[in-house]
Short mmCIF file of C-alpha atoms in Angstrom, two decimals:
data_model
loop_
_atom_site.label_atom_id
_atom_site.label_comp_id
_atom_site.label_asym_id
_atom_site.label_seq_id
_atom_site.Cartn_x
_atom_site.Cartn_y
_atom_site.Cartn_z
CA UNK L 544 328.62 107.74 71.99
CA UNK L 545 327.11 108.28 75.51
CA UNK L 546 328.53 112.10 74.84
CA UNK L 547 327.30 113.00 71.57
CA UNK L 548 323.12 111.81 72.46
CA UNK L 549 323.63 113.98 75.33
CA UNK L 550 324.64 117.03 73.21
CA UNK L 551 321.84 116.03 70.81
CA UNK L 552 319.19 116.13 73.16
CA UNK L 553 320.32 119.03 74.43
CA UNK L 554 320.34 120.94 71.26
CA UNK L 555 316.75 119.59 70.80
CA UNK L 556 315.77 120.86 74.23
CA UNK L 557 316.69 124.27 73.16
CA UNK L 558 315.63 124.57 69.86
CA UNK L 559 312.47 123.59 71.40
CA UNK L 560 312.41 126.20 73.99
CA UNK L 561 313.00 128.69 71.38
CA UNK L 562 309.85 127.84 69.35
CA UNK L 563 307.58 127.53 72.44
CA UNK L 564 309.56 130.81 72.92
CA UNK L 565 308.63 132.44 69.89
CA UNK L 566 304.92 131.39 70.15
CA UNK L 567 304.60 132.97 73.60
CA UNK L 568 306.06 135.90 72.60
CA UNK L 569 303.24 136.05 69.33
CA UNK L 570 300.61 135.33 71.51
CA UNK L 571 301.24 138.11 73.73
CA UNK L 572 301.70 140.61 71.32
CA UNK L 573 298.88 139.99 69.22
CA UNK L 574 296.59 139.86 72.87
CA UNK L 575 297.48 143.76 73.85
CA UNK L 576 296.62 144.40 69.96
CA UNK L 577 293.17 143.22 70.77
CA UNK L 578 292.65 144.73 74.14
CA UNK L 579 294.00 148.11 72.94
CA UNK L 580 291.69 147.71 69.94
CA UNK L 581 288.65 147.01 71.93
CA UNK L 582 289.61 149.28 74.80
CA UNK L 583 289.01 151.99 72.15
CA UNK L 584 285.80 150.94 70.83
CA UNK L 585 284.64 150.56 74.06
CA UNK L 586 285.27 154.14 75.23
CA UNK L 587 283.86 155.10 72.09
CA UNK L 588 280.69 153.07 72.42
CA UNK L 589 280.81 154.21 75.90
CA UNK L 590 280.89 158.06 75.11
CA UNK L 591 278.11 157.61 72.33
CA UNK L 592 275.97 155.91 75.71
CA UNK L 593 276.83 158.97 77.62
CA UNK L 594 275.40 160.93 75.17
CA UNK L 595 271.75 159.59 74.44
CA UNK L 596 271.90 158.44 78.13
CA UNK L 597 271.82 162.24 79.06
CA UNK L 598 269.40 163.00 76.21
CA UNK L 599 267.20 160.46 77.41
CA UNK L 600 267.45 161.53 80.55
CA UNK L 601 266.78 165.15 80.02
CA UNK L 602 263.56 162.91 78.26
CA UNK L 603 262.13 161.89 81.28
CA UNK L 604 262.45 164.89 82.92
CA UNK L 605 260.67 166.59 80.76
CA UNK L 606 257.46 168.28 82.77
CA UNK L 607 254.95 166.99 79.86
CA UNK L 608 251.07 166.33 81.52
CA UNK L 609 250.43 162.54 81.65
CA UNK L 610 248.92 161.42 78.49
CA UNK L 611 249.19 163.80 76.03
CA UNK L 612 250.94 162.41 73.21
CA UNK L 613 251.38 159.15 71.39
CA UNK L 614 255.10 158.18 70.87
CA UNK L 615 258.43 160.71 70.79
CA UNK L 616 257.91 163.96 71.82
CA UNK L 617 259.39 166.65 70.19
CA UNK L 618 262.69 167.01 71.64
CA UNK L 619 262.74 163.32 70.42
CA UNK L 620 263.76 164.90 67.12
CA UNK L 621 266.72 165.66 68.27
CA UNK L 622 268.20 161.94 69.63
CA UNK L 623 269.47 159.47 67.07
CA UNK L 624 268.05 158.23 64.59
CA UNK L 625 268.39 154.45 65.90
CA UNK L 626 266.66 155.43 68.95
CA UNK L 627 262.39 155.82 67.71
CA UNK L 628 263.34 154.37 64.73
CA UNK L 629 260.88 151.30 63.77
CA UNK L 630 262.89 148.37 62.57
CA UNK L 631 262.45 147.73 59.08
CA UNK L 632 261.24 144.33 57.85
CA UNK L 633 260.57 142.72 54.83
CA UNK L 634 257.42 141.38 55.38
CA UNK L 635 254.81 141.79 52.39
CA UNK L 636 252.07 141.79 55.00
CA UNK L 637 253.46 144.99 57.09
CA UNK L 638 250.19 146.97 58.07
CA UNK L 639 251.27 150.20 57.27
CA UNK L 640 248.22 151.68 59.29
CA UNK L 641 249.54 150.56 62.20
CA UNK L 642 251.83 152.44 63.95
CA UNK L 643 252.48 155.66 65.84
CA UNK L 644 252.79 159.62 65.50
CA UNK L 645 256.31 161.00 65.68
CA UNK L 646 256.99 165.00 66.12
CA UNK L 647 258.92 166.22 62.55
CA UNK L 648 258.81 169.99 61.90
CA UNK L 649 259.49 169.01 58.46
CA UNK L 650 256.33 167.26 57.94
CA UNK L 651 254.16 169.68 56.46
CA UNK L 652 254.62 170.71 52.64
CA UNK L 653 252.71 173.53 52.21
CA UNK L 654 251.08 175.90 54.19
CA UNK L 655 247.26 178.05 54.03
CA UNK L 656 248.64 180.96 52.17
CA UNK L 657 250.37 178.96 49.60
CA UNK L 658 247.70 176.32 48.60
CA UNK L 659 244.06 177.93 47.13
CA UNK L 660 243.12 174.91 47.27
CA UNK L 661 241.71 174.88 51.01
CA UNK L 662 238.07 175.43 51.26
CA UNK L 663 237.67 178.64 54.06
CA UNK L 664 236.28 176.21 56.55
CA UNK L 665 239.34 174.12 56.86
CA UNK L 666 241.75 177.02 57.14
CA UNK L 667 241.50 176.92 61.12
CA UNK L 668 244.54 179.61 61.83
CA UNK L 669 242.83 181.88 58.96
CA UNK L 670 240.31 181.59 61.22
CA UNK L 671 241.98 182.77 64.64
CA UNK L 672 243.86 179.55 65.82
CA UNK L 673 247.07 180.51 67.45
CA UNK L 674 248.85 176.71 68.22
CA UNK L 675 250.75 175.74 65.05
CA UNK L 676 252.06 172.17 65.57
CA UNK L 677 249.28 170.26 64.68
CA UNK L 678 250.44 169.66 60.79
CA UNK L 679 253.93 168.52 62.04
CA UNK L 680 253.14 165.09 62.88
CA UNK L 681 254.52 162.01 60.84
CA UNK L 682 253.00 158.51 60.72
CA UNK L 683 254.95 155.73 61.79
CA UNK L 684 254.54 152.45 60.38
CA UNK L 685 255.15 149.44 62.84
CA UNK L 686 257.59 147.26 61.44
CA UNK L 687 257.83 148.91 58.01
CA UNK L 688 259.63 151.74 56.40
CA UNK L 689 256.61 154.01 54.85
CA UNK L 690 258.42 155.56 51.61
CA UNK L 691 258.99 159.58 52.19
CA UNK L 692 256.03 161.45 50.16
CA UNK L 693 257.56 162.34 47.12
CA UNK L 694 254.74 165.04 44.96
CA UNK L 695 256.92 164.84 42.06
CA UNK L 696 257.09 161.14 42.34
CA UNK L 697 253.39 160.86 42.69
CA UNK L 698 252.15 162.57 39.70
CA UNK L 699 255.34 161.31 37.72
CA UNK L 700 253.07 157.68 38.40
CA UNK L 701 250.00 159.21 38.08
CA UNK L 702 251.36 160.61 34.70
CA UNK L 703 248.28 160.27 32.21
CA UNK L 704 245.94 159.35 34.60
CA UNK L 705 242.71 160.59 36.07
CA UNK L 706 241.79 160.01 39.60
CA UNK L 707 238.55 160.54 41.13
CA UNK L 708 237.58 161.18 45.03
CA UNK L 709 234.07 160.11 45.72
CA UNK L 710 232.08 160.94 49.87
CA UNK L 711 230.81 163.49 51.79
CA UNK L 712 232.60 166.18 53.18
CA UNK L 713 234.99 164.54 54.63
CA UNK L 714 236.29 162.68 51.18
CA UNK L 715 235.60 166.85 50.22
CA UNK L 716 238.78 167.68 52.86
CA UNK L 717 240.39 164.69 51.62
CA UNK L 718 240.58 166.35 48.05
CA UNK L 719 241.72 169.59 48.90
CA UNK L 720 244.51 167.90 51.01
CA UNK L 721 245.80 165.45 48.01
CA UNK L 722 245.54 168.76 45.07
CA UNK L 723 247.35 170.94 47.83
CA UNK L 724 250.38 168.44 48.08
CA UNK L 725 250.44 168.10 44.35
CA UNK L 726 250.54 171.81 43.86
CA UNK L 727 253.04 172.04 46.08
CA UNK L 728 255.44 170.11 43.65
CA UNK L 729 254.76 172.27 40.59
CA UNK L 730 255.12 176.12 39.43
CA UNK L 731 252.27 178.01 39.82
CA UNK L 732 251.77 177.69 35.79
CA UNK L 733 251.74 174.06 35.84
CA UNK L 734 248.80 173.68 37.77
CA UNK L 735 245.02 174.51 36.94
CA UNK L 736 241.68 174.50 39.50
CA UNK L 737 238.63 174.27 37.79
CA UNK L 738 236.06 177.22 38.17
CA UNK L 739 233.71 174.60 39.96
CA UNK L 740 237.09 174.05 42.97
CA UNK L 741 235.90 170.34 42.28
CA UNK L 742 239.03 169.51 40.36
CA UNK L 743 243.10 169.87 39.88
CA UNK L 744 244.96 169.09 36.82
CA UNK L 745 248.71 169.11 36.12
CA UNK L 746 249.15 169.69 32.43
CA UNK L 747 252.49 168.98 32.26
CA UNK L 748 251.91 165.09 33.48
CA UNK L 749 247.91 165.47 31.69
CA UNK L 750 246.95 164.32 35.22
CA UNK L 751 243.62 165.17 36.73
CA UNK L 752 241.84 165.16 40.25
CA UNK L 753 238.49 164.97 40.27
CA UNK L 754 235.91 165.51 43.56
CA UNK L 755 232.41 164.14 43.13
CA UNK L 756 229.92 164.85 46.16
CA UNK L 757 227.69 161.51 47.01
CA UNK L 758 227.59 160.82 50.52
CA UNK L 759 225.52 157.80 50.05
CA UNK L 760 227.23 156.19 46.92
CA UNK L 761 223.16 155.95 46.20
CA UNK L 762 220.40 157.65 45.32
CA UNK L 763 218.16 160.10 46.98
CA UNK L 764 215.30 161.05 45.16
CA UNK L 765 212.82 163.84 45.65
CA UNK L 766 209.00 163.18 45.45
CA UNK L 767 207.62 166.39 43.65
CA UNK L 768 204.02 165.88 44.97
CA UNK L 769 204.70 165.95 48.49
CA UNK L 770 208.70 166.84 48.96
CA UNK L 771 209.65 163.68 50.35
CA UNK L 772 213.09 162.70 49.65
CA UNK L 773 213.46 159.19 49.70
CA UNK L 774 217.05 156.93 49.84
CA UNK L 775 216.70 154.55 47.31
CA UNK L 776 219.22 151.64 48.88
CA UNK L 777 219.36 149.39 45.24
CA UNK L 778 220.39 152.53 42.99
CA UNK L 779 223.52 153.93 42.26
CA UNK L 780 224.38 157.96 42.83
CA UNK L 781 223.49 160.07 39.68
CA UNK L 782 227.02 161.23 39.68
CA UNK L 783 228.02 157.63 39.07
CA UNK L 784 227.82 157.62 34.78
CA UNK L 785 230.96 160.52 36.20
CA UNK L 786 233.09 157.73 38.15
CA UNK L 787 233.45 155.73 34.56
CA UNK L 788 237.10 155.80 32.84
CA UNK L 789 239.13 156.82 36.06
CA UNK L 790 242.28 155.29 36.81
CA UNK L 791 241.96 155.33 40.60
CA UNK L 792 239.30 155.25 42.57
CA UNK L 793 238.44 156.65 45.96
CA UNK L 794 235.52 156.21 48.10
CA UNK L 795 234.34 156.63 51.48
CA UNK L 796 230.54 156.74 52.84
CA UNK L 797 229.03 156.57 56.59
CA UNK L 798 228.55 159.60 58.41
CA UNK L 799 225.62 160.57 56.74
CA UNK L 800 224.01 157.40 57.02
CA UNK L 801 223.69 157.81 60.99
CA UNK L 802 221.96 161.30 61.29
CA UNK L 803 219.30 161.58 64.14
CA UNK L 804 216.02 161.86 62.24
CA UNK L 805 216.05 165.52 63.16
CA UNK L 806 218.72 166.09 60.98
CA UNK L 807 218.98 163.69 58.21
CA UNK L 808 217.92 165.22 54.76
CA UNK L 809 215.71 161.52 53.83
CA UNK L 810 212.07 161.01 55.05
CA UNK L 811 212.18 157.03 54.08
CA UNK L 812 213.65 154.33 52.09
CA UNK L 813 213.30 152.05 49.05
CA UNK L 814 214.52 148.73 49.18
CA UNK L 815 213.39 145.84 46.70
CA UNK L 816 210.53 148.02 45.37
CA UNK L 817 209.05 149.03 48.49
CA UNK L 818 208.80 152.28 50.46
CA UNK L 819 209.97 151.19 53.66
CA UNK L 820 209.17 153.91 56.56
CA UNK L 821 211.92 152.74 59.34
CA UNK L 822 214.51 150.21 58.71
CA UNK L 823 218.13 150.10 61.12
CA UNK L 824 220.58 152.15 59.83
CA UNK L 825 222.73 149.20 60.06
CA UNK L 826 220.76 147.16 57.84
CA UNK L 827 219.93 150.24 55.22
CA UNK L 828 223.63 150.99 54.92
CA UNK L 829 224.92 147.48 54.39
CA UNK L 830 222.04 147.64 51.15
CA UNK L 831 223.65 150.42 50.10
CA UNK L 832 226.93 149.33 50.20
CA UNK L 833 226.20 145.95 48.05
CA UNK L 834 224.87 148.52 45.76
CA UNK L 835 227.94 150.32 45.06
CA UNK L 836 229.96 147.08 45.39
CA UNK L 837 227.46 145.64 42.22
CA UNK L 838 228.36 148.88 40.30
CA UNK L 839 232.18 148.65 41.24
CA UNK L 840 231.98 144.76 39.49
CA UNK L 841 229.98 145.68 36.93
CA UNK L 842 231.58 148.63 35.72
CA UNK L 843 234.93 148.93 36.63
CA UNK L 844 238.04 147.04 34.50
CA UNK L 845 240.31 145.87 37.93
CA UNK L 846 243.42 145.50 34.90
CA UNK L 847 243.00 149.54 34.30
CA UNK L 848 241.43 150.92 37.54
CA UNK L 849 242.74 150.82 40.97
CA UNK L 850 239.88 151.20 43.77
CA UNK L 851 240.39 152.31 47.28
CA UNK L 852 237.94 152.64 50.15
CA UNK L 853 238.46 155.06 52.93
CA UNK L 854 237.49 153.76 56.32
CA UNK L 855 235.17 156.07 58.92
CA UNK L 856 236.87 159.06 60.09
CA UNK L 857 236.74 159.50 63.73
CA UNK L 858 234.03 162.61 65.75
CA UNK L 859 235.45 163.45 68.70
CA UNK L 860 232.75 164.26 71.16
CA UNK L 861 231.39 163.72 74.54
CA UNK L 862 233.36 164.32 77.26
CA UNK L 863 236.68 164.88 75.61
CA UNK L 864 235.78 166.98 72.79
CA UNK L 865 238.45 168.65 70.36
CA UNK L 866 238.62 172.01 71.45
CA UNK L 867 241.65 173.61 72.84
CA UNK L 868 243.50 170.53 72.51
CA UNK L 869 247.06 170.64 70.62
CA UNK L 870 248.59 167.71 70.69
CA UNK L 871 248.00 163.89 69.86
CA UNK L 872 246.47 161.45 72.93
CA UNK L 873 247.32 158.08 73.67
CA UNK L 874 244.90 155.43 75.34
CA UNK L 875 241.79 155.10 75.04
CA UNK L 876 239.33 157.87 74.09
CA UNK L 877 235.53 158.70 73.89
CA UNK L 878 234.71 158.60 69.94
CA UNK L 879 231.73 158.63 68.26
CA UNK L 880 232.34 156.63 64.70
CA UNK L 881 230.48 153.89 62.73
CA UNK L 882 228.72 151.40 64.76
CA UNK L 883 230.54 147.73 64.79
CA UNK L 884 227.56 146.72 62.28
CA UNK L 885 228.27 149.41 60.06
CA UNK L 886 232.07 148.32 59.98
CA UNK L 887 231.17 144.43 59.50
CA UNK L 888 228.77 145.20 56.63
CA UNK L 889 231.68 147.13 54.61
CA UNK L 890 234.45 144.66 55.24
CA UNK L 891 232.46 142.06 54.64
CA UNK L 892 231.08 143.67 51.64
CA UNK L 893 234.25 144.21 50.17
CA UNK L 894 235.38 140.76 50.94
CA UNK L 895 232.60 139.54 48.43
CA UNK L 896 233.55 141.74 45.78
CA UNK L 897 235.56 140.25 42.55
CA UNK L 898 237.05 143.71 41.94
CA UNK L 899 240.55 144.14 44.25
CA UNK L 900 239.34 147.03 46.70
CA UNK L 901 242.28 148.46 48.71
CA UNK L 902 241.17 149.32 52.34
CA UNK L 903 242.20 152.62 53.80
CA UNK L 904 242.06 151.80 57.29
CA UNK L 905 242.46 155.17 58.26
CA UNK L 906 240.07 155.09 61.33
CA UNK L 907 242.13 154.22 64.45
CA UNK L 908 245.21 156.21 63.73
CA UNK L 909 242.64 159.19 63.08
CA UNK L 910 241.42 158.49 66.39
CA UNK L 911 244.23 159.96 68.36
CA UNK L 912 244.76 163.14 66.51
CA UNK L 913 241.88 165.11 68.74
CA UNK L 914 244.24 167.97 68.04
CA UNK L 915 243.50 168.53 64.70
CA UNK L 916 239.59 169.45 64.00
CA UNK L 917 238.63 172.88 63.36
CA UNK L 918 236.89 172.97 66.46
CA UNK L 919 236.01 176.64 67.45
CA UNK L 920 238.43 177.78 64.41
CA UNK L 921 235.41 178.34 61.92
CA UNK L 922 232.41 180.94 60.51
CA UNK L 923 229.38 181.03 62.20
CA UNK L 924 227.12 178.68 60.43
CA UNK L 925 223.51 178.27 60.29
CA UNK L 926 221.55 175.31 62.46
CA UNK L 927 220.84 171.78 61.06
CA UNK L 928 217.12 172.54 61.55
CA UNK L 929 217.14 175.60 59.04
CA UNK L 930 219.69 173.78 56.78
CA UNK L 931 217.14 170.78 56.77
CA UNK L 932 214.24 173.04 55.52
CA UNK L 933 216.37 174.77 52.81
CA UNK L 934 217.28 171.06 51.72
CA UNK L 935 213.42 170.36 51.53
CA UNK L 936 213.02 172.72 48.61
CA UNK L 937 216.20 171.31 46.36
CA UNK L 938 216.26 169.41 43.12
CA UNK L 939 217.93 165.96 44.14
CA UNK L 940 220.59 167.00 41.33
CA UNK L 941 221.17 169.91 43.11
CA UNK L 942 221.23 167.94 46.97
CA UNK L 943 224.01 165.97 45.30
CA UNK L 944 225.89 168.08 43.20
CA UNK L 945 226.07 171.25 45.26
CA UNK L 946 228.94 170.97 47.76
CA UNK L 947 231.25 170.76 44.64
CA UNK L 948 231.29 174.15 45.37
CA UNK L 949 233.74 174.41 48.13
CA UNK L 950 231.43 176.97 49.62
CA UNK L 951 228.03 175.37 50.14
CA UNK L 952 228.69 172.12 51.77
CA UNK L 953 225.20 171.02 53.25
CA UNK L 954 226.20 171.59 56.87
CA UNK L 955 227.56 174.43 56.24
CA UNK L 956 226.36 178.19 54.85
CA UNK L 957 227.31 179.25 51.17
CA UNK L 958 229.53 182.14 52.02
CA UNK L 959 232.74 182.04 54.20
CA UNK L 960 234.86 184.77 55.58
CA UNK L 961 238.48 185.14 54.98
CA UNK L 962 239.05 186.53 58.58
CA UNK L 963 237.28 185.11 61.62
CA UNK L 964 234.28 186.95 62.54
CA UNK L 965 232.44 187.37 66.06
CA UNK L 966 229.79 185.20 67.24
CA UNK L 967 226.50 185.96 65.76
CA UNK L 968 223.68 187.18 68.18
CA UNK L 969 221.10 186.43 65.64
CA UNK L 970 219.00 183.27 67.32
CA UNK L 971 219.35 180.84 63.54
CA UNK L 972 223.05 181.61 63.97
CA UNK L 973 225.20 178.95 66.20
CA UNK L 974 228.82 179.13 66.81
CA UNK L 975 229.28 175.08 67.33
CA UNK L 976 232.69 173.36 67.39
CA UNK L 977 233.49 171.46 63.97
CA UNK L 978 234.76 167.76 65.60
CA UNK L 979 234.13 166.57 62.38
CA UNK L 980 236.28 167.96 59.44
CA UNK L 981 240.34 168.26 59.70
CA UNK L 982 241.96 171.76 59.30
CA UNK L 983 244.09 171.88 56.22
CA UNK L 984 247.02 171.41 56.63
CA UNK L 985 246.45 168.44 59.35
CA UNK L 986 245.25 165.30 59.06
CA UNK L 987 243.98 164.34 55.67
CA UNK L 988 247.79 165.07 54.48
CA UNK L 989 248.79 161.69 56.44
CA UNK L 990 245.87 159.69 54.77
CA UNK L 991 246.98 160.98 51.47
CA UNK L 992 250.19 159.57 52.12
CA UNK L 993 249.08 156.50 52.70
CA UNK L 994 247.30 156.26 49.67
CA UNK L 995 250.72 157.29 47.99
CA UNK L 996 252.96 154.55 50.03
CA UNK L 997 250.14 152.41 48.95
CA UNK L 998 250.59 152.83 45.35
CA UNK L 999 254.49 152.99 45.83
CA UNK L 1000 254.38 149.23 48.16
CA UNK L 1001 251.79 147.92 46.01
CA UNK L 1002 249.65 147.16 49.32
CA UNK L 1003 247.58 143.81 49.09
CA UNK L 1004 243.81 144.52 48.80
CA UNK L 1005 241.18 143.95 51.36
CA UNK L 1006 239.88 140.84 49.12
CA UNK L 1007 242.56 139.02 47.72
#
């Protein structure tokens, strides 16, 4: 008996050394799977690092001046995609006008020659500027992915519709930017440009742009007895019975409101039935605005009409003004815009409206593209001074319906060369730099863009 438990245990003894064999044996096996496994991905990943390691490093050593540009540079087109790209959230509240500008040669979708759109003042290497970069810079949401402008896409949702662009000049560039886009997407048959250049239509999609000049979004009225002009702050812009019916609205007002008295084309104001002789600008434009805002409420059907408001667009002056400059800037730079007051009195205006207003808060984005005025690149024009007497004999219907002609915005003189011309010796004559207005294409292409990824994202309005 003694004999046979000894031969049992020992046949469990071995049977259990074969298991915890076995086991061992599993275990090991299945380990150099995994390293091998991982010692490949990791030579991978490491070769991948190698790569945009050097590409970053050729980066830094990049001789670029300090300061120049905001975000990649150009040869950061040419590192992954996963290295500038901003991480994409889904948060409802994503400001899409905050962000940065990214170098992409295939930004621009058209070109001078191929858009007649552009107004001769706007067409700055028409007009002897020989950098060409300027329209290949892309706006980069923080955060968000902005949807890709899509021309066909646009007018296939603006299909039926009529849209309206209502400012100064500046709304005036903003126009020629969105129809030159559009056109873009369509044969040369399918569009049509009105004999006044104040509108586009796509027949195809029975779509139509309309431009209406009314820097004010108000009144200015003529006294026939003595030629004063007065701004009347509590009445709407004749052009305004025009604004009825459209499907989207855009406005924008402010630069006029802050011209130097030697300049300005109004001798006074009327506010609450009086002629008021001086009154802050501040104070005159925030009346004017509550006027437009009681028009908007009264007259506009917020289930069929979509309005948008177009913050101040930056003037570069003072010390760093926009000539010769060809490239974006970061930090902070000298620019002459709407006063905080000015800025208040909208919001806050808007806030109190019952009609959703979408805010295009193009202003501080706009800020850093110094590159992309006209600058030198334009005709000789006349001076304010003589531009402010020929105002002084004008109808008012006339002060506010003339620069719908692309060729006799105020500022500006009616006829326009197609080549650039030497400087003028004649004394009225000046050659100044235009810090105001965008070349075409430039600028105004991004804010149209917005205004697209706007109506794509369904963006929350200012007041709701």
């Amino acid at each position: 008996m003694k004999t046979y438990a000894t031969i049992n245990e020992k046949w469990r003894l071995g049977a259990l050394s074969s298991i915890l064999g076995c086991i061992i044996i599993l275990y090991t096996c299945n380990k150099n799977i995994t390293s091998l496994t991982f010692g490949r991905q990791l030579q991978v990943a490491q070769s991948i690092d190698a790569k945009t390691g050097q590409q970053l490093e050729e980066r830094r050593n990049l001789d670029m001046p300090n300061n120049t540009i905001l975000g990649p540079t150009k040869q950061d087109a040419l590192l992954p995609a996963n290295v500038w790209k901003a991480n994409v959230t889904d948060d409802e509240d994503c400001d899409i006008f905050d962000g940065k500008w990214v170098y992409d040669p295939q930004e621009n979708q058209y070109t001078e020659s191929t858009c007649p759109f552009i107004s001769d003042q706007f067409t700055c290497q028409r007009n002897g500027r020989q950098d060409f970069e300027y329209p290949n810079w892309r706006w980069e949401a923080k955060g968000c992915q902005l949807p890709r402008f899509d021309g066909k896409d646009m007018l296939e949702r603006l299909r039926g519709k009529r849209v309206i662009i209502v400012g100064d000049s500046i709304n005036r560039n903003q126009f020629e930017s969105l129809s030159c886009l559009l056109y873009s997407s369509l044969s040369s048959d399918q569009a049509k440009k009105a004999a006044t250049h104040a509108q586009f239509s796509a027949k195809e999609y029975n779509f139509s742009l309309e431009s209406y000049w009314s820097p004010f979004l108000i009144q200015l009225k003529e006294n026939y007895i003595n030629g004063s002009k007065t701004l009347r702050l509590d009445t709407i812009s004749t052009t305004a019975e025009k604004w009825k019916g459209a499907d989207i609205m855009v406005f924008n007002s402010g630069h006029w409101w802050t011209h130097v008295p030697a300049i300005r084309v109004w001798d006074n104001y009327e506010h609450n039935g009086k002629i008021i002789e001086n009154m802050a600008f501040e104070s005159a434009y925030k009346a004017g605005m509550q006027t437009w805002a009681r028009w908007i409420d009264e007259n506009v059907d917020s289930s069929k009409t979509k309005v948008f408001f177009r913050s101040i667009s930056p003037v570069h002056s003072g010390k760093q003004v926009c000539m010769a400059k060809s490239e974006p800037v970061t930090g902070v730079i000298e620019t002459r815009t709407l006063s905080y007051g000015m800025k208040y009195a909208l919001e806050k205006t808007i806030e109190s409206m019952k009609t959703p207003v979408n805010y295009l808060n193009i202003t501080r984005l706009s800020q850093f593209r110094i590159d992309a005025h006209p600058g030198y690149h334009i005709r000789p024009r006349r001076s304010l001074r003589s531009t402010r007497r020929k105002h002084k004999k004008q109808n008012p219907k006339q002060l506010e319906n003339i620069p719908n002609q692309p060729n006799s915005i105020p500022d500006l003189p009616k006829s326009i060369p197609t080549q650039p011309q030497a400087i003028s010796k004649q004394p009225k004559i000046q050659r100044d730099a235009d810090c105001n207005h965008w070349c075409l294409p430039g600028l105004p292409d991004t804010w149209n863009k917005l205004l697209y990824a706007s109506l794509v994202l369904d963006t929350k309005p200012l007041n709701r």
